[in-house]
Amino acid sequence: MLVLSNEEIEQMLTMPECLATLEELQRDIANGQVLSLPRVDNLVPCGYAGGYYAFKHMGGIWPRRKIMALRINSDIVTHPLVEGKPRRVKVPLAGGRWVGLVQLYSTETGELLAIFPDGVTQRLRVAASSGLGTRYMARQDARRVGLIGSGWQAGSQVMALLAVRPVAEIKVYSLRPESRVSFAQEWRQRTGANIRAVDSLEECVDGVDIIQAATSSLVPVIRPEWLRAGVHVGCIKVHEVDAALLDACQRVAVHTRLQAERVENILPGTPNVPQEYVE
C-alpha cells in the first residue's frame, strides 16, 4: 500500500496528466461506465465559536482502471464576512492542518492500494474540470482571461488555463488587494505568464474571452451583464453564479446529471441547467 503526502503528489502529478485522466473518466461517466457514490454532507454543532462540524464523504468505482476511490473530509467550517461578503472557510484545527483523505482500493482483489491527503489531488482535479470545459467550450482564439479569486484553488486554475490555451493575459481580482498582488507575483514567477492584479471586478472582466471564478464565496461573483457573444464562463462552485447568469448562457455544462439536479435545487428557476447540460 502506498502512503503519500501532498508534497509527494505535487511532484508526481502534472496538470496535463490530470487533464488526460479526467477526460478519460468523463467519457466513461457519459457512457454510463462508472459507478458514482453521491456526496453526503453531515453537519452538526461544535464548540468552535461561529463554526460547525462537517463530515463529507463521496466516492466512485472506475471499472476501466479497476479501482474504487473513497474521499472523506472532517472539517470545522465557518462563514466569515470578507469585505462584507460571506465566505465558506475551513479552520485548520487539527494541529494546524485540515483533515481530508482519499482511499484507493482494487476492484480485482479488494485490497487498499493507497491512502493520501485530498489537498493537492482535489485542487488539480477541480482545475482540470474547468480546463476541460475551457478546452471544449471556449473559442479556439480565446487568449485573455479574467480570474476572480486568488486563493488555493485559483492557482491551479492558472495551470489548467495555460495547459489548454495559449493565454496572452490573465487579470486577477480578489477582495483583498494584498492577496491579489501577491498571487499575481507568485504565479507570474512560477509560470512566466502575463498575470497582473487589477483593482475591480469590472476591470478584471473587461475585454476578456474567458471569465473564471475560483472563490470561497457564498454569493454570486459573476454578473449576467458581463456576458457577450463568445465569452466562456467557468466557476468551481454553484454559489458563484445565479439563475439569471445561467439562463443567459447558450450552453451550460456540469459534471453529471446529479450535479444538474443539485444546481436546480440550489438555484430554482434555471431552465437551462437540467435540459442543456453537457457531460
PDB file of C-alpha atoms in Angstrom:
ATOM      1  CA  MET A   1       0.000   0.000   0.000  1.00  0.00           C
ATOM      2  CA  LEU A   2       1.212   3.486  -0.871  1.00  0.00           C
ATOM      3  CA  VAL A   3       1.043   6.181   1.777  1.00  0.00           C
ATOM      4  CA  LEU A   4       1.620   9.514   0.050  1.00  0.00           C
ATOM      5  CA  SER A   5       1.909  13.115   1.200  1.00  0.00           C
ATOM      6  CA  ASN A   6       0.654  16.259  -0.508  1.00  0.00           C
ATOM      7  CA  GLU A   7       4.253  17.163  -1.296  1.00  0.00           C
ATOM      8  CA  GLU A   8       4.914  13.823  -2.992  1.00  0.00           C
ATOM      9  CA  ILE A   9       1.719  14.047  -5.033  1.00  0.00           C
ATOM     10  CA  GLU A  10       2.614  17.569  -6.148  1.00  0.00           C
ATOM     11  CA  GLN A  11       5.894  16.247  -7.517  1.00  0.00           C
ATOM     12  CA  MET A  12       4.316  13.187  -9.136  1.00  0.00           C
ATOM     13  CA  LEU A  13       1.171  14.543 -10.809  1.00  0.00           C
ATOM     14  CA  THR A  14       1.157  17.232 -13.503  1.00  0.00           C
ATOM     15  CA  MET A  15      -1.778  19.225 -14.831  1.00  0.00           C
ATOM     16  CA  PRO A  16      -1.552  17.703 -18.364  1.00  0.00           C
ATOM     17  CA  GLU A  17      -1.648  14.207 -16.808  1.00  0.00           C
ATOM     18  CA  CYS A  18      -4.631  15.176 -14.685  1.00  0.00           C
ATOM     19  CA  LEU A  19      -6.442  16.616 -17.712  1.00  0.00           C
ATOM     20  CA  ALA A  20      -5.848  13.454 -19.735  1.00  0.00           C
ATOM     21  CA  THR A  21      -7.011  11.115 -16.969  1.00  0.00           C
ATOM     22  CA  LEU A  22     -10.055  13.194 -16.109  1.00  0.00           C
ATOM     23  CA  GLU A  23     -11.082  13.388 -19.771  1.00  0.00           C
ATOM     24  CA  GLU A  24     -10.940   9.599 -19.997  1.00  0.00           C
ATOM     25  CA  LEU A  25     -13.019   9.341 -16.831  1.00  0.00           C
ATOM     26  CA  GLN A  26     -15.603  11.874 -18.006  1.00  0.00           C
ATOM     27  CA  ARG A  27     -16.106   9.942 -21.239  1.00  0.00           C
ATOM     28  CA  ASP A  28     -16.763   6.780 -19.259  1.00  0.00           C
ATOM     29  CA  ILE A  29     -19.171   8.676 -16.998  1.00  0.00           C
ATOM     30  CA  ALA A  30     -21.064   9.940 -20.056  1.00  0.00           C
ATOM     31  CA  ASN A  31     -21.281   6.357 -21.365  1.00  0.00           C
ATOM     32  CA  GLY A  32     -22.611   5.021 -18.077  1.00  0.00           C
ATOM     33  CA  GLN A  33     -19.444   3.044 -17.367  1.00  0.00           C
ATOM     34  CA  VAL A  34     -18.694   4.493 -13.922  1.00  0.00           C
ATOM     35  CA  LEU A  35     -20.477   3.952 -10.611  1.00  0.00           C
ATOM     36  CA  SER A  36     -20.685   7.154  -8.536  1.00  0.00           C
ATOM     37  CA  LEU A  37     -21.391   7.387  -4.825  1.00  0.00           C
ATOM     38  CA  PRO A  38     -23.226  10.703  -4.307  1.00  0.00           C
ATOM     39  CA  ARG A  39     -21.713  13.239  -1.967  1.00  0.00           C
ATOM     40  CA  VAL A  40     -23.180  13.221   1.530  1.00  0.00           C
ATOM     41  CA  ASP A  41     -22.713  16.144   3.935  1.00  0.00           C
ATOM     42  CA  ASN A  42     -23.310  15.601   7.665  1.00  0.00           C
ATOM     43  CA  LEU A  43     -23.464  18.824   9.703  1.00  0.00           C
ATOM     44  CA  VAL A  44     -23.679  19.188  13.483  1.00  0.00           C
ATOM     45  CA  PRO A  45     -22.894  21.923  16.031  1.00  0.00           C
ATOM     46  CA  CYS A  46     -19.441  22.095  17.604  1.00  0.00           C
ATOM     47  CA  GLY A  47     -17.642  24.068  20.294  1.00  0.00           C
ATOM     48  CA  TYR A  48     -15.801  26.407  17.924  1.00  0.00           C
ATOM     49  CA  ALA A  49     -17.332  29.897  18.074  1.00  0.00           C
ATOM     50  CA  GLY A  50     -19.193  30.706  14.871  1.00  0.00           C
ATOM     51  CA  GLY A  51     -18.443  27.309  13.357  1.00  0.00           C
ATOM     52  CA  TYR A  52     -19.953  23.877  12.855  1.00  0.00           C
ATOM     53  CA  TYR A  53     -18.618  20.373  12.263  1.00  0.00           C
ATOM     54  CA  ALA A  54     -18.961  18.923   8.742  1.00  0.00           C
ATOM     55  CA  PHE A  55     -18.234  15.331   7.750  1.00  0.00           C
ATOM     56  CA  LYS A  56     -18.364  14.740   3.999  1.00  0.00           C
ATOM     57  CA  HIS A  57     -17.894  11.558   2.022  1.00  0.00           C
ATOM     58  CA  MET A  58     -18.118  10.647  -1.646  1.00  0.00           C
ATOM     59  CA  GLY A  59     -16.618   8.093  -3.990  1.00  0.00           C
ATOM     60  CA  GLY A  60     -16.877   6.036  -7.122  1.00  0.00           C
ATOM     61  CA  ILE A  61     -15.812   2.907  -8.981  1.00  0.00           C
ATOM     62  CA  TRP A  62     -13.975   3.146 -12.296  1.00  0.00           C
ATOM     63  CA  PRO A  63     -14.118  -0.313 -13.899  1.00  0.00           C
ATOM     64  CA  ARG A  64     -11.754   0.600 -16.763  1.00  0.00           C
ATOM     65  CA  ARG A  65      -8.981   1.313 -14.233  1.00  0.00           C
ATOM     66  CA  LYS A  66     -10.185  -1.391 -11.797  1.00  0.00           C
ATOM     67  CA  ILE A  67     -10.239   0.997  -8.839  1.00  0.00           C
ATOM     68  CA  MET A  68     -12.601   2.271  -6.191  1.00  0.00           C
ATOM     69  CA  ALA A  69     -11.941   5.664  -4.588  1.00  0.00           C
ATOM     70  CA  LEU A  70     -13.394   6.971  -1.339  1.00  0.00           C
ATOM     71  CA  ARG A  71     -12.867  10.556  -0.190  1.00  0.00           C
ATOM     72  CA  ILE A  72     -13.711  11.821   3.283  1.00  0.00           C
ATOM     73  CA  ASN A  73     -13.426  15.253   4.878  1.00  0.00           C
ATOM     74  CA  SER A  74     -13.678  16.076   8.577  1.00  0.00           C
ATOM     75  CA  ASP A  75     -13.887  19.858   8.909  1.00  0.00           C
ATOM     76  CA  ILE A  76     -14.678  22.745  11.189  1.00  0.00           C
ATOM     77  CA  VAL A  77     -16.434  25.236   8.909  1.00  0.00           C
ATOM     78  CA  THR A  78     -17.108  28.945   9.372  1.00  0.00           C
ATOM     79  CA  HIS A  79     -18.895  31.588   7.305  1.00  0.00           C
ATOM     80  CA  PRO A  80     -16.973  34.832   7.925  1.00  0.00           C
ATOM     81  CA  LEU A  81     -17.617  38.109   6.152  1.00  0.00           C
ATOM     82  CA  VAL A  82     -14.793  39.344   3.920  1.00  0.00           C
ATOM     83  CA  GLU A  83     -15.326  42.924   2.792  1.00  0.00           C
ATOM     84  CA  GLY A  84     -18.986  42.416   3.671  1.00  0.00           C
ATOM     85  CA  LYS A  85     -19.324  39.219   1.584  1.00  0.00           C
ATOM     86  CA  PRO A  86     -19.943  35.802   3.192  1.00  0.00           C
ATOM     87  CA  ARG A  87     -17.331  33.111   2.629  1.00  0.00           C
ATOM     88  CA  ARG A  88     -17.102  29.407   3.457  1.00  0.00           C
ATOM     89  CA  VAL A  89     -13.828  28.896   5.309  1.00  0.00           C
ATOM     90  CA  LYS A  90     -12.475  25.700   6.843  1.00  0.00           C
ATOM     91  CA  VAL A  91     -10.451  26.175  10.040  1.00  0.00           C
ATOM     92  CA  PRO A  92      -7.278  24.008  10.334  1.00  0.00           C
ATOM     93  CA  LEU A  93      -7.742  22.989  13.956  1.00  0.00           C
ATOM     94  CA  ALA A  94      -6.174  19.515  13.638  1.00  0.00           C
ATOM     95  CA  GLY A  95      -2.676  20.570  14.648  1.00  0.00           C
ATOM     96  CA  GLY A  96      -2.717  23.356  12.080  1.00  0.00           C
ATOM     97  CA  ARG A  97      -3.910  21.071   9.293  1.00  0.00           C
ATOM     98  CA  TRP A  98      -7.124  20.221   7.503  1.00  0.00           C
ATOM     99  CA  VAL A  99      -8.408  16.635   7.509  1.00  0.00           C
ATOM    100  CA  GLY A 100      -9.216  15.214   4.098  1.00  0.00           C
ATOM    101  CA  LEU A 101      -8.249  11.717   2.965  1.00  0.00           C
ATOM    102  CA  VAL A 102      -8.579   9.592  -0.168  1.00  0.00           C
ATOM    103  CA  GLN A 103      -8.545   5.805  -0.040  1.00  0.00           C
ATOM    104  CA  LEU A 104      -7.927   3.859  -3.247  1.00  0.00           C
ATOM    105  CA  TYR A 105      -8.992   0.199  -3.498  1.00  0.00           C
ATOM    106  CA  SER A 106      -8.502  -2.537  -6.103  1.00  0.00           C
ATOM    107  CA  THR A 107     -11.741  -3.919  -7.540  1.00  0.00           C
ATOM    108  CA  GLU A 108      -9.842  -7.093  -8.501  1.00  0.00           C
ATOM    109  CA  THR A 109      -8.514  -8.067  -5.079  1.00  0.00           C
ATOM    110  CA  GLY A 110     -10.303  -5.719  -2.666  1.00  0.00           C
ATOM    111  CA  GLU A 111      -7.003  -4.543  -1.209  1.00  0.00           C
ATOM    112  CA  LEU A 112      -6.274  -0.999  -0.129  1.00  0.00           C
ATOM    113  CA  LEU A 113      -3.860   0.332  -2.759  1.00  0.00           C
ATOM    114  CA  ALA A 114      -3.139   3.821  -1.452  1.00  0.00           C
ATOM    115  CA  ILE A 115      -4.106   6.426   1.100  1.00  0.00           C
ATOM    116  CA  PHE A 116      -3.231  10.111   0.797  1.00  0.00           C
ATOM    117  CA  PRO A 117      -4.452  13.628   1.683  1.00  0.00           C
ATOM    118  CA  ASP A 118      -7.014  15.153  -0.644  1.00  0.00           C
ATOM    119  CA  GLY A 119      -5.427  18.614  -0.744  1.00  0.00           C
ATOM    120  CA  VAL A 120      -3.291  18.596  -3.891  1.00  0.00           C
ATOM    121  CA  THR A 121      -5.345  15.975  -5.724  1.00  0.00           C
ATOM    122  CA  GLN A 122      -8.656  17.764  -5.302  1.00  0.00           C
ATOM    123  CA  ARG A 123      -7.045  21.065  -6.246  1.00  0.00           C
ATOM    124  CA  LEU A 124      -5.745  19.590  -9.508  1.00  0.00           C
ATOM    125  CA  ARG A 125      -8.988  17.736 -10.165  1.00  0.00           C
ATOM    126  CA  VAL A 126     -11.149  20.841  -9.712  1.00  0.00           C
ATOM    127  CA  ALA A 127      -8.917  22.868 -12.021  1.00  0.00           C
ATOM    128  CA  ALA A 128      -8.732  20.094 -14.603  1.00  0.00           C
ATOM    129  CA  SER A 129     -12.540  20.006 -14.724  1.00  0.00           C
ATOM    130  CA  SER A 130     -12.502  23.721 -15.510  1.00  0.00           C
ATOM    131  CA  GLY A 131      -9.706  23.135 -18.003  1.00  0.00           C
ATOM    132  CA  LEU A 132     -11.717  20.537 -19.904  1.00  0.00           C
ATOM    133  CA  GLY A 133     -14.656  22.914 -20.019  1.00  0.00           C
ATOM    134  CA  THR A 134     -12.392  25.595 -21.456  1.00  0.00           C
ATOM    135  CA  ARG A 135     -10.797  23.177 -23.918  1.00  0.00           C
ATOM    136  CA  TYR A 136     -14.096  22.117 -25.447  1.00  0.00           C
ATOM    137  CA  MET A 137     -16.350  25.140 -24.943  1.00  0.00           C
ATOM    138  CA  ALA A 138     -14.194  28.263 -25.179  1.00  0.00           C
ATOM    139  CA  ARG A 139     -13.316  29.753 -28.543  1.00  0.00           C
ATOM    140  CA  GLN A 140     -10.107  28.444 -30.064  1.00  0.00           C
ATOM    141  CA  ASP A 141      -8.794  32.016 -30.266  1.00  0.00           C
ATOM    142  CA  ALA A 142      -9.570  32.785 -26.595  1.00  0.00           C
ATOM    143  CA  ARG A 143      -6.447  34.437 -25.209  1.00  0.00           C
ATOM    144  CA  ARG A 144      -7.448  36.888 -22.451  1.00  0.00           C
ATOM    145  CA  VAL A 145      -8.659  35.705 -19.052  1.00  0.00           C
ATOM    146  CA  GLY A 146     -10.342  37.399 -16.105  1.00  0.00           C
ATOM    147  CA  LEU A 147      -9.685  35.311 -12.978  1.00  0.00           C
ATOM    148  CA  ILE A 148     -11.851  36.048  -9.932  1.00  0.00           C
ATOM    149  CA  GLY A 149     -10.173  34.752  -6.786  1.00  0.00           C
ATOM    150  CA  SER A 150      -6.593  34.496  -5.539  1.00  0.00           C
ATOM    151  CA  GLY A 151      -6.656  31.587  -3.105  1.00  0.00           C
ATOM    152  CA  TRP A 152      -5.639  27.927  -3.130  1.00  0.00           C
ATOM    153  CA  GLN A 153      -7.976  26.929  -5.951  1.00  0.00           C
ATOM    154  CA  ALA A 154      -7.147  29.934  -8.134  1.00  0.00           C
ATOM    155  CA  GLY A 155      -3.516  28.864  -8.545  1.00  0.00           C
ATOM    156  CA  SER A 156      -4.426  25.547 -10.111  1.00  0.00           C
ATOM    157  CA  GLN A 157      -6.886  27.329 -12.408  1.00  0.00           C
ATOM    158  CA  VAL A 158      -3.913  29.222 -13.827  1.00  0.00           C
ATOM    159  CA  MET A 159      -2.166  25.903 -14.510  1.00  0.00           C
ATOM    160  CA  ALA A 160      -5.229  24.481 -16.265  1.00  0.00           C
ATOM    161  CA  LEU A 161      -5.836  27.578 -18.373  1.00  0.00           C
ATOM    162  CA  LEU A 162      -2.231  27.625 -19.557  1.00  0.00           C
ATOM    163  CA  ALA A 163      -2.444  23.917 -20.391  1.00  0.00           C
ATOM    164  CA  VAL A 164      -5.444  24.249 -22.731  1.00  0.00           C
ATOM    165  CA  ARG A 165      -4.994  27.677 -24.346  1.00  0.00           C
ATOM    166  CA  PRO A 166      -2.032  29.884 -25.346  1.00  0.00           C
ATOM    167  CA  VAL A 167      -3.101  32.579 -22.887  1.00  0.00           C
ATOM    168  CA  ALA A 168      -1.808  36.088 -23.594  1.00  0.00           C
ATOM    169  CA  GLU A 169      -3.023  37.748 -20.392  1.00  0.00           C
ATOM    170  CA  ILE A 170      -4.606  36.834 -17.052  1.00  0.00           C
ATOM    171  CA  LYS A 171      -6.135  39.638 -14.989  1.00  0.00           C
ATOM    172  CA  VAL A 172      -6.731  38.717 -11.338  1.00  0.00           C
ATOM    173  CA  TYR A 173      -9.165  40.271  -8.887  1.00  0.00           C
ATOM    174  CA  SER A 174      -9.995  39.306  -5.308  1.00  0.00           C
ATOM    175  CA  LEU A 175     -11.392  41.251  -2.371  1.00  0.00           C
ATOM    176  CA  ARG A 176      -8.077  41.766  -0.555  1.00  0.00           C
ATOM    177  CA  PRO A 177      -5.579  43.902  -2.532  1.00  0.00           C
ATOM    178  CA  GLU A 178      -2.559  42.302  -0.848  1.00  0.00           C
ATOM    179  CA  SER A 179      -3.790  38.816  -1.748  1.00  0.00           C
ATOM    180  CA  ARG A 180      -4.326  39.507  -5.427  1.00  0.00           C
ATOM    181  CA  VAL A 181      -0.999  41.327  -5.783  1.00  0.00           C
ATOM    182  CA  SER A 182       0.995  38.548  -4.110  1.00  0.00           C
ATOM    183  CA  PHE A 183      -0.909  35.914  -6.114  1.00  0.00           C
ATOM    184  CA  ALA A 184      -0.100  37.631  -9.412  1.00  0.00           C
ATOM    185  CA  GLN A 185       3.567  37.913  -8.466  1.00  0.00           C
ATOM    186  CA  GLU A 186       3.822  34.284  -7.371  1.00  0.00           C
ATOM    187  CA  TRP A 187       2.166  32.792 -10.423  1.00  0.00           C
ATOM    188  CA  ARG A 188       3.934  35.128 -12.818  1.00  0.00           C
ATOM    189  CA  GLN A 189       7.220  33.816 -11.415  1.00  0.00           C
ATOM    190  CA  ARG A 190       6.078  30.179 -11.401  1.00  0.00           C
ATOM    191  CA  THR A 191       4.724  30.126 -14.952  1.00  0.00           C
ATOM    192  CA  GLY A 192       6.270  33.053 -16.802  1.00  0.00           C
ATOM    193  CA  ALA A 193       2.770  34.036 -17.917  1.00  0.00           C
ATOM    194  CA  ASN A 194       1.481  37.599 -18.203  1.00  0.00           C
ATOM    195  CA  ILE A 195      -0.508  37.772 -14.946  1.00  0.00           C
ATOM    196  CA  ARG A 196      -1.434  41.031 -13.249  1.00  0.00           C
ATOM    197  CA  ALA A 197      -3.651  42.149 -10.399  1.00  0.00           C
ATOM    198  CA  VAL A 198      -6.432  44.661 -11.069  1.00  0.00           C
ATOM    199  CA  ASP A 199      -8.443  46.852  -8.718  1.00  0.00           C
ATOM    200  CA  SER A 200     -12.046  45.978  -9.597  1.00  0.00           C
ATOM    201  CA  LEU A 201     -14.248  43.199 -10.900  1.00  0.00           C
ATOM    202  CA  GLU A 202     -15.224  45.382 -13.825  1.00  0.00           C
ATOM    203  CA  GLU A 203     -11.597  45.815 -14.871  1.00  0.00           C
ATOM    204  CA  CYS A 204     -10.993  42.104 -14.395  1.00  0.00           C
ATOM    205  CA  VAL A 205     -13.709  41.047 -16.855  1.00  0.00           C
ATOM    206  CA  ASP A 206     -13.387  43.947 -19.321  1.00  0.00           C
ATOM    207  CA  GLY A 207     -12.481  42.719 -22.797  1.00  0.00           C
ATOM    208  CA  VAL A 208     -11.664  39.143 -21.796  1.00  0.00           C
ATOM    209  CA  ASP A 209     -12.525  35.939 -23.652  1.00  0.00           C
ATOM    210  CA  ILE A 210     -12.725  33.752 -20.535  1.00  0.00           C
ATOM    211  CA  ILE A 211     -14.140  34.585 -17.094  1.00  0.00           C
ATOM    212  CA  GLN A 212     -13.107  32.031 -14.482  1.00  0.00           C
ATOM    213  CA  ALA A 213     -14.191  32.171 -10.839  1.00  0.00           C
ATOM    214  CA  ALA A 214     -12.315  30.279  -8.117  1.00  0.00           C
ATOM    215  CA  THR A 215     -13.502  31.604  -4.777  1.00  0.00           C
ATOM    216  CA  SER A 216     -14.981  30.522  -1.446  1.00  0.00           C
ATOM    217  CA  SER A 217     -17.884  32.916  -1.940  1.00  0.00           C
ATOM    218  CA  LEU A 218     -21.396  32.047  -0.815  1.00  0.00           C
ATOM    219  CA  VAL A 219     -22.889  34.734  -3.075  1.00  0.00           C
ATOM    220  CA  PRO A 220     -22.626  35.203  -6.866  1.00  0.00           C
ATOM    221  CA  VAL A 221     -19.428  36.804  -8.160  1.00  0.00           C
ATOM    222  CA  ILE A 222     -20.199  36.745 -11.915  1.00  0.00           C
ATOM    223  CA  ARG A 223     -22.846  39.083 -13.278  1.00  0.00           C
ATOM    224  CA  PRO A 224     -25.100  38.455 -16.302  1.00  0.00           C
ATOM    225  CA  GLU A 225     -24.346  41.876 -17.760  1.00  0.00           C
ATOM    226  CA  TRP A 226     -20.717  40.844 -18.282  1.00  0.00           C
ATOM    227  CA  LEU A 227     -21.733  38.242 -20.861  1.00  0.00           C
ATOM    228  CA  ARG A 228     -21.183  38.969 -24.522  1.00  0.00           C
ATOM    229  CA  ALA A 229     -21.054  36.788 -27.609  1.00  0.00           C
ATOM    230  CA  GLY A 230     -18.219  34.276 -27.476  1.00  0.00           C
ATOM    231  CA  VAL A 231     -17.272  34.713 -23.813  1.00  0.00           C
ATOM    232  CA  HIS A 232     -16.659  31.487 -21.879  1.00  0.00           C
ATOM    233  CA  VAL A 233     -17.567  31.487 -18.169  1.00  0.00           C
ATOM    234  CA  GLY A 234     -16.371  28.952 -15.621  1.00  0.00           C
ATOM    235  CA  CYS A 235     -16.903  28.508 -11.891  1.00  0.00           C
ATOM    236  CA  ILE A 236     -15.911  25.958  -9.264  1.00  0.00           C
ATOM    237  CA  LYS A 237     -18.960  26.403  -7.002  1.00  0.00           C
ATOM    238  CA  VAL A 238     -22.645  26.778  -7.804  1.00  0.00           C
ATOM    239  CA  HIS A 239     -22.813  29.733  -5.405  1.00  0.00           C
ATOM    240  CA  GLU A 240     -20.506  31.784  -7.659  1.00  0.00           C
ATOM    241  CA  VAL A 241     -23.281  32.133 -10.267  1.00  0.00           C
ATOM    242  CA  ASP A 242     -27.020  32.704 -10.161  1.00  0.00           C
ATOM    243  CA  ALA A 243     -30.071  31.691 -12.144  1.00  0.00           C
ATOM    244  CA  ALA A 244     -30.039  34.875 -14.236  1.00  0.00           C
ATOM    245  CA  LEU A 245     -26.491  34.205 -15.411  1.00  0.00           C
ATOM    246  CA  LEU A 246     -27.137  30.562 -16.291  1.00  0.00           C
ATOM    247  CA  ASP A 247     -30.343  31.428 -18.091  1.00  0.00           C
ATOM    248  CA  ALA A 248     -28.447  33.947 -20.240  1.00  0.00           C
ATOM    249  CA  CYS A 249     -25.924  31.336 -21.403  1.00  0.00           C
ATOM    250  CA  GLN A 250     -26.323  29.479 -24.688  1.00  0.00           C
ATOM    251  CA  ARG A 251     -24.892  26.265 -23.210  1.00  0.00           C
ATOM    252  CA  VAL A 252     -24.405  25.176 -19.609  1.00  0.00           C
ATOM    253  CA  ALA A 253     -22.120  22.271 -18.709  1.00  0.00           C
ATOM    254  CA  VAL A 254     -21.971  20.457 -15.376  1.00  0.00           C
ATOM    255  CA  HIS A 255     -20.180  17.309 -14.267  1.00  0.00           C
ATOM    256  CA  THR A 256     -23.113  14.875 -14.183  1.00  0.00           C
ATOM    257  CA  ARG A 257     -26.891  14.641 -14.229  1.00  0.00           C
ATOM    258  CA  LEU A 258     -26.795  14.579 -10.430  1.00  0.00           C
ATOM    259  CA  GLN A 259     -24.925  17.864 -10.479  1.00  0.00           C
ATOM    260  CA  ALA A 260     -27.534  19.354 -12.797  1.00  0.00           C
ATOM    261  CA  GLU A 261     -30.245  18.359 -10.333  1.00  0.00           C
ATOM    262  CA  ARG A 262     -28.207  19.842  -7.471  1.00  0.00           C
ATOM    263  CA  VAL A 263     -27.897  23.150  -9.331  1.00  0.00           C
ATOM    264  CA  GLU A 264     -31.630  23.195  -9.994  1.00  0.00           C
ATOM    265  CA  ASN A 265     -32.326  22.589  -6.302  1.00  0.00           C
ATOM    266  CA  ILE A 266     -29.975  25.365  -5.176  1.00  0.00           C
ATOM    267  CA  LEU A 267     -30.912  27.819  -7.923  1.00  0.00           C
ATOM    268  CA  PRO A 268     -34.608  27.185  -8.684  1.00  0.00           C
ATOM    269  CA  GLY A 269     -35.933  28.571 -11.915  1.00  0.00           C
ATOM    270  CA  THR A 270     -32.866  27.819 -14.055  1.00  0.00           C
ATOM    271  CA  PRO A 271     -34.484  26.066 -17.010  1.00  0.00           C
ATOM    272  CA  ASN A 272     -31.239  25.764 -18.976  1.00  0.00           C
ATOM    273  CA  VAL A 273     -29.454  23.589 -16.465  1.00  0.00           C
ATOM    274  CA  PRO A 274     -31.337  20.254 -16.430  1.00  0.00           C
ATOM    275  CA  GLN A 275     -32.002  20.237 -20.172  1.00  0.00           C
ATOM    276  CA  GLU A 276     -28.873  21.775 -21.635  1.00  0.00           C
ATOM    277  CA  TYR A 277     -26.013  20.378 -19.592  1.00  0.00           C
ATOM    278  CA  VAL A 278     -23.052  18.751 -21.346  1.00  0.00           C
ATOM    279  CA  GLU A 279     -21.450  15.711 -19.720  1.00  0.00           C
TER     280      GLU A 279
END
